[in-house]
Coordinates of C-alpha atoms in Angstrom, one line a residue:
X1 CA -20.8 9.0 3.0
X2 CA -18.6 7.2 0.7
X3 CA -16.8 10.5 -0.6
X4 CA -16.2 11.7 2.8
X5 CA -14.4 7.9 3.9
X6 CA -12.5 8.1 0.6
X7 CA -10.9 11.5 1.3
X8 CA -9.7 9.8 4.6
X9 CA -8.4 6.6 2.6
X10 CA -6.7 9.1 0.3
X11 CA -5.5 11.4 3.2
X12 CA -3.8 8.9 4.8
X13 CA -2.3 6.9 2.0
X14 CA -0.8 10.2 0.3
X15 CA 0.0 11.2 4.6
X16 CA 2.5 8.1 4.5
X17 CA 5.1 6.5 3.2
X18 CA 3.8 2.8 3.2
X19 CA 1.0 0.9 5.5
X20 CA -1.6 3.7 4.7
X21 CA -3.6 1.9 2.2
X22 CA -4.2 -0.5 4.5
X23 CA -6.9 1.7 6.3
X24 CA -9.1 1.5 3.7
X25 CA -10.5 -1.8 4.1
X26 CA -11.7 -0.8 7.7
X27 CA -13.0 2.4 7.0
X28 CA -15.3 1.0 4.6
X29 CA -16.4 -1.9 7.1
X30 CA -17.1 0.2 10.1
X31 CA -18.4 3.2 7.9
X32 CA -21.1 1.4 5.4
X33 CA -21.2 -1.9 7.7
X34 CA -19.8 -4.2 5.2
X35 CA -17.8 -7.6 5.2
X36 CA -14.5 -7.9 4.6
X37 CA -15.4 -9.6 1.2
X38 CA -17.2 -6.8 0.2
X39 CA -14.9 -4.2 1.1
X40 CA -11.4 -5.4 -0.4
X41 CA -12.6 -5.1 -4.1
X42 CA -13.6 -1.8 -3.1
X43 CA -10.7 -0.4 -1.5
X44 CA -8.1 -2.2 -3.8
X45 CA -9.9 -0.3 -6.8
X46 CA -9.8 2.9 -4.7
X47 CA -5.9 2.3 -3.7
X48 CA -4.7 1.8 -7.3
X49 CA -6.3 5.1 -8.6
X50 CA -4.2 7.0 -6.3
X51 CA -1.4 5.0 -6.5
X52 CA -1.7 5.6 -10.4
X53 CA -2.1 9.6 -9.3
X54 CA 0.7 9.5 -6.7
X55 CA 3.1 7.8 -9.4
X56 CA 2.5 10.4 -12.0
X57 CA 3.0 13.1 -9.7
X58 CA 6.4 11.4 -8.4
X59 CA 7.2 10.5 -12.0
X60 CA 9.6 14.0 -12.5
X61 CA 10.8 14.4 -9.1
X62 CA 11.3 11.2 -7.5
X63 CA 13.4 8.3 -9.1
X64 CA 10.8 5.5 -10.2
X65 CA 12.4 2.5 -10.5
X66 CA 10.0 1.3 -13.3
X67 CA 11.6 -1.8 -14.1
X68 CA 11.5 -3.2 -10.7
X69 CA 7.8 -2.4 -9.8
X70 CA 6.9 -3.7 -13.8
X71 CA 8.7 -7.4 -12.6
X72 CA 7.0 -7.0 -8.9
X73 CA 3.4 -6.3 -10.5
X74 CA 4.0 -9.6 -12.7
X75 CA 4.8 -12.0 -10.4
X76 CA 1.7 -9.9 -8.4
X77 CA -0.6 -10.5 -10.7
X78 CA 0.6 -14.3 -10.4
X79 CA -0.3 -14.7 -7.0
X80 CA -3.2 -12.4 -6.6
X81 CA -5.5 -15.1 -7.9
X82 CA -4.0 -17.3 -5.3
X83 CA -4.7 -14.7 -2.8
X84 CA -8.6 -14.1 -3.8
X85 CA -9.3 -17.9 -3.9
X86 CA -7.8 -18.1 -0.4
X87 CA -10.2 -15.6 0.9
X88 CA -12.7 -17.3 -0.6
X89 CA -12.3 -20.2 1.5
X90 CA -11.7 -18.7 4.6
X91 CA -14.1 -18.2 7.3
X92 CA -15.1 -14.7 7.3
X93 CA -14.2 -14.1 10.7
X94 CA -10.8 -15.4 10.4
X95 CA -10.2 -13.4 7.7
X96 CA -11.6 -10.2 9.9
X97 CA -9.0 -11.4 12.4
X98 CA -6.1 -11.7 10.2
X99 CA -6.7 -8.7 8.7
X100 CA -6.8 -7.1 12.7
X101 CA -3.6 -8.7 12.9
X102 CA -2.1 -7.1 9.8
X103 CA -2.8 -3.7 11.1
X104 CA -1.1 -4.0 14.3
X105 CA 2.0 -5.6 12.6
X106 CA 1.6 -2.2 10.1
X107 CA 0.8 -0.1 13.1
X108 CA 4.1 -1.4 15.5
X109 CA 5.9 -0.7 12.5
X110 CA 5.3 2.6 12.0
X111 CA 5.6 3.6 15.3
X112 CA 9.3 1.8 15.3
X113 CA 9.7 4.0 12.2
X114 CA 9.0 7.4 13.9
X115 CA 11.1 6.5 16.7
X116 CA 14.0 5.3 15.6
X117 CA 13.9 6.9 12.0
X118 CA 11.7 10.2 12.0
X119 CA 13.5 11.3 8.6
X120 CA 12.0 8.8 7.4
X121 CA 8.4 9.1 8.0
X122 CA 8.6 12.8 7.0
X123 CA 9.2 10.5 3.7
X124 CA 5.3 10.3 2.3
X125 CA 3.5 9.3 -0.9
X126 CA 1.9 12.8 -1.7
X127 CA 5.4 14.6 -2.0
X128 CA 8.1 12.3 -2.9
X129 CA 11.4 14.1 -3.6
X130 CA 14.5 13.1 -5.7
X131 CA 16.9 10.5 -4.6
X132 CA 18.9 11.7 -1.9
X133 CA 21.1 9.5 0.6
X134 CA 21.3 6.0 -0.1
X135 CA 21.6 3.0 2.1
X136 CA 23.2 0.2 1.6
X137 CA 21.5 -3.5 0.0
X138 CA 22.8 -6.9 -0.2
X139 CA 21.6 -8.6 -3.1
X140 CA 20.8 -5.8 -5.4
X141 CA 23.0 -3.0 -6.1
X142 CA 23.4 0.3 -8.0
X143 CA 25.6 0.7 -11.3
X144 CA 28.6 3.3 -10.2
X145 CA 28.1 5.5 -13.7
X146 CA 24.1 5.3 -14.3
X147 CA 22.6 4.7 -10.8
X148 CA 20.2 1.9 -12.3
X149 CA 19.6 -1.5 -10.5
X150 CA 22.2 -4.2 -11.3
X151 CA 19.7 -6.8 -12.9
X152 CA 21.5 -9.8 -11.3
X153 CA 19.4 -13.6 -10.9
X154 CA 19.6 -12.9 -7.8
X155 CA 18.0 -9.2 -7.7
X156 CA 15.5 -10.5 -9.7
X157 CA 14.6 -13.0 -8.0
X158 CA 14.3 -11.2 -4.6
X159 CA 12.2 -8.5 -6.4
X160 CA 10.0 -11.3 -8.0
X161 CA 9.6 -12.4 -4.2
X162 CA 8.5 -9.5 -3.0
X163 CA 5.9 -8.6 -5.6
X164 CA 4.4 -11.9 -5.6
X165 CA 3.9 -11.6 -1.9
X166 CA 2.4 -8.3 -2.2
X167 CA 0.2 -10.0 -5.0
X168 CA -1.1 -12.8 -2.8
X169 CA -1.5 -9.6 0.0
X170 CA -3.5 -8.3 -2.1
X171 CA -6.1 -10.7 -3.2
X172 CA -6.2 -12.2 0.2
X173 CA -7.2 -9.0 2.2
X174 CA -8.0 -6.0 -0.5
X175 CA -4.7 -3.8 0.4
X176 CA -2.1 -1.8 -1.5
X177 CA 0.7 -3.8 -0.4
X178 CA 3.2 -1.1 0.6
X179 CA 3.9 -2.5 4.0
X180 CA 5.3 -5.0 2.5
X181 CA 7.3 -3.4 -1.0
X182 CA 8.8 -0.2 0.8
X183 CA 10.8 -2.1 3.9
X184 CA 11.4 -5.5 1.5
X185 CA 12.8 -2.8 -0.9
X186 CA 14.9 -0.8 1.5
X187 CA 16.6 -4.6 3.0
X188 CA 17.1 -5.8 -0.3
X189 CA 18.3 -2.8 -2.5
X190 CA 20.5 0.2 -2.1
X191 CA 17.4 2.5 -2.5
X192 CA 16.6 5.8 -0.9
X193 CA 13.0 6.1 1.3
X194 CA 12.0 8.5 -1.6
X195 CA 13.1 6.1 -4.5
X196 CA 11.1 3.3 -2.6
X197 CA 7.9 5.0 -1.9
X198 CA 7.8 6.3 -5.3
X199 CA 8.4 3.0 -6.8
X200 CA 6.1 1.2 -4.7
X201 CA 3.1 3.6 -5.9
X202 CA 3.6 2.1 -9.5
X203 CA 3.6 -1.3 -8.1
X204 CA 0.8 -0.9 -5.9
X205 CA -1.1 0.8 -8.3
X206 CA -0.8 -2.0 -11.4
X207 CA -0.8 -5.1 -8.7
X208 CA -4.2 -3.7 -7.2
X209 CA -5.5 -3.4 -11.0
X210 CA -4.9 -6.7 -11.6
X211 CA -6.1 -8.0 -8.3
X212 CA -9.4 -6.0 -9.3
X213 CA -9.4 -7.5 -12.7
X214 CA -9.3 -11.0 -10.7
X215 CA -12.0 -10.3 -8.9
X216 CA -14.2 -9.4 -11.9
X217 CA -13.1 -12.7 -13.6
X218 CA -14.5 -14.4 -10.9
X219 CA -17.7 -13.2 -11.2
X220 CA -17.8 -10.9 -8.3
X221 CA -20.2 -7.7 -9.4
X222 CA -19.1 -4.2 -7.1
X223 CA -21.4 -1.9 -6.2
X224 CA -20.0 0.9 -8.1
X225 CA -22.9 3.0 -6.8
X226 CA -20.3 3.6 -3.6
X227 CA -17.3 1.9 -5.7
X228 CA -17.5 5.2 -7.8
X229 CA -17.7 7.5 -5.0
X230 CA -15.2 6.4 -2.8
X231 CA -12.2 6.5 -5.3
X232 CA -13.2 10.0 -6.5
X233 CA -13.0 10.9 -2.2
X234 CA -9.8 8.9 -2.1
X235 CA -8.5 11.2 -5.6
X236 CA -9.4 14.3 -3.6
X237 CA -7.8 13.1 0.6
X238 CA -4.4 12.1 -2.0
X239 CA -4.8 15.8 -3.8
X240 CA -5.1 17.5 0.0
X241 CA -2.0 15.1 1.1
X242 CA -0.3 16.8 -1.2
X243 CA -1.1 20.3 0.4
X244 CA -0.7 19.1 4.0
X245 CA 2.5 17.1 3.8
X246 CA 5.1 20.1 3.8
X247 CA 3.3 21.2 6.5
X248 CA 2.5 17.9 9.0
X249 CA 3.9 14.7 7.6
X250 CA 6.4 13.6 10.2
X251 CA 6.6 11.1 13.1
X252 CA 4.0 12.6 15.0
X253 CA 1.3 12.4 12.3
X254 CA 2.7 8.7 11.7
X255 CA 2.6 7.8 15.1
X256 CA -1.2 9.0 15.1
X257 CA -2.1 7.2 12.2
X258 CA -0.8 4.1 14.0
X259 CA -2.8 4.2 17.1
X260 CA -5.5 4.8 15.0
X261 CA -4.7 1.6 13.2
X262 CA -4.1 -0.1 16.5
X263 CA -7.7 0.8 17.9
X264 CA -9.2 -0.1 14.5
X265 CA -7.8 -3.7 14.6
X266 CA -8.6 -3.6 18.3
X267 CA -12.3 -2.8 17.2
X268 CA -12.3 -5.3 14.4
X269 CA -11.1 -8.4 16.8
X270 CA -13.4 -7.6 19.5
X271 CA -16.4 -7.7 17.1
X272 CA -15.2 -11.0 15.9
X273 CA -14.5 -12.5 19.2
X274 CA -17.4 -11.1 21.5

């Protein structure tokens, strides 16, 4: 059971471009009837294995800008702590419901996304591609001759910003944290979709590590008997993305995956609140 939900945690993070990871965290509640507690370990360890997979596939074709998911998966690690003592001291079910809440907003997003931008959403993790068109940023810009970030204070600290509050993301409710690096990078620098999904996998995949590595320094034991499982599933569902993408990643597929998200979180706040 574990292999078959980690497939479709792998299937639909490498099936799009950022939000995907997201679904992990539910599948693993509704499928093996755990709490949200016990899940997000779980899924964050699953998430950064194929993150760490997607980014060394995307490593020759895609432009990874290393530098800026290095400085996002420091000030990550920073606040991941912050984000796992939170959750600690939440009330489960307001966790549950926050985490409902997070998938709509994810969900409404993606759905803008294949609407307004469906090149875009053709744009997922299993095949990133080179560079191509670029739009423009306000803060951080491109160097004319190299094409490499302008390391201004200012760039850094909006990168900085936005790892750190993919860090706290992290600890707080067990997700990758794309949702929040892949549109916080497209605002704020002059990267392409590809160059952003790409770069977010090597964030994602070295912020979720160290919000694992937080979890264990707090004592927290996983049950790698389904722990093991599940990322091996989520290895092979990012290994078939990359099969299936040419062939249905687009704004159809997307806008699926979002109503699925949508009745997910539906199903998840209804449980809490009945």
């Amino acid at each position: 059971m574990s292999v078959l939900l980690g497939v479709v945690a792998g299937l639909v993070l490498g099936l799009t471009g950022a939000g995907g990871s997201i679904f992990a965290v539910p599948l693993l509640m509704l499928g093996l009837g755990w709490s949200l507690a016990e899940a997000a370990p779980v899924a964050l360890l699953a998430v950064c294995a194929a993150a760490a997979f997607g980014t060394v596939v995307a490593w020759n074709v895609a432009y990874v800008r290393y530098r800026a998911a290095i400085l996002m998966a420091l000030a990550g690690a920073c606040t991941a702590p912050l984000g796992l003592l939170a959750a600690q001291r939440l009330p489960a079910n307001t966790l549950s419901l926050l985490f409902a809440a997070v998938l709509a907003v994810v969900a409404l997003r993606m759905i803008l996304q294949a609407r307004r931008a469906p090149d875009e959403a053709r744009v997922v993790r299993a095949t990133v591609a080179g560079e191509g068109a670029e739009a423009g940023g306000p803060l951080c810009r491109l160097h004319a001759q190299t094409g490499r970030l302008m390391w201004t204070l200012p760039c850094g600290l909006l990168i900085s910003a936005i790892g750190a509050a993919t860090g706290f993301v992290s600890g707080l409710l067990g997700v990758g944290g794309g949702f929040v690096i892949v549109p916080s990078l497209r605002a704020a620098t002059p990267l392409s979709m590809h160059s952003a999904v790409a770069t977010s996998l090597l964030a994602i995949a070295l912020t979720s590590a160290a919000a694992v590595a937080g979890v264990l320094a707090l004592g927290r034991v996983l049950p790698w008997a389904a722990a093991l499982p599940f990322v091996v599933g989520a290895l092979l569902g990012m290994l078939a993305g990359r099969v299936l993408a040419p062939r249905i990643a687009g704004p159809a597929l997307q806008g699926g995956f979002a109503l699925a998200m949508l009745a997910t979180g539906a199903i998840m706040a209804m449980r809490v609140l009945r």
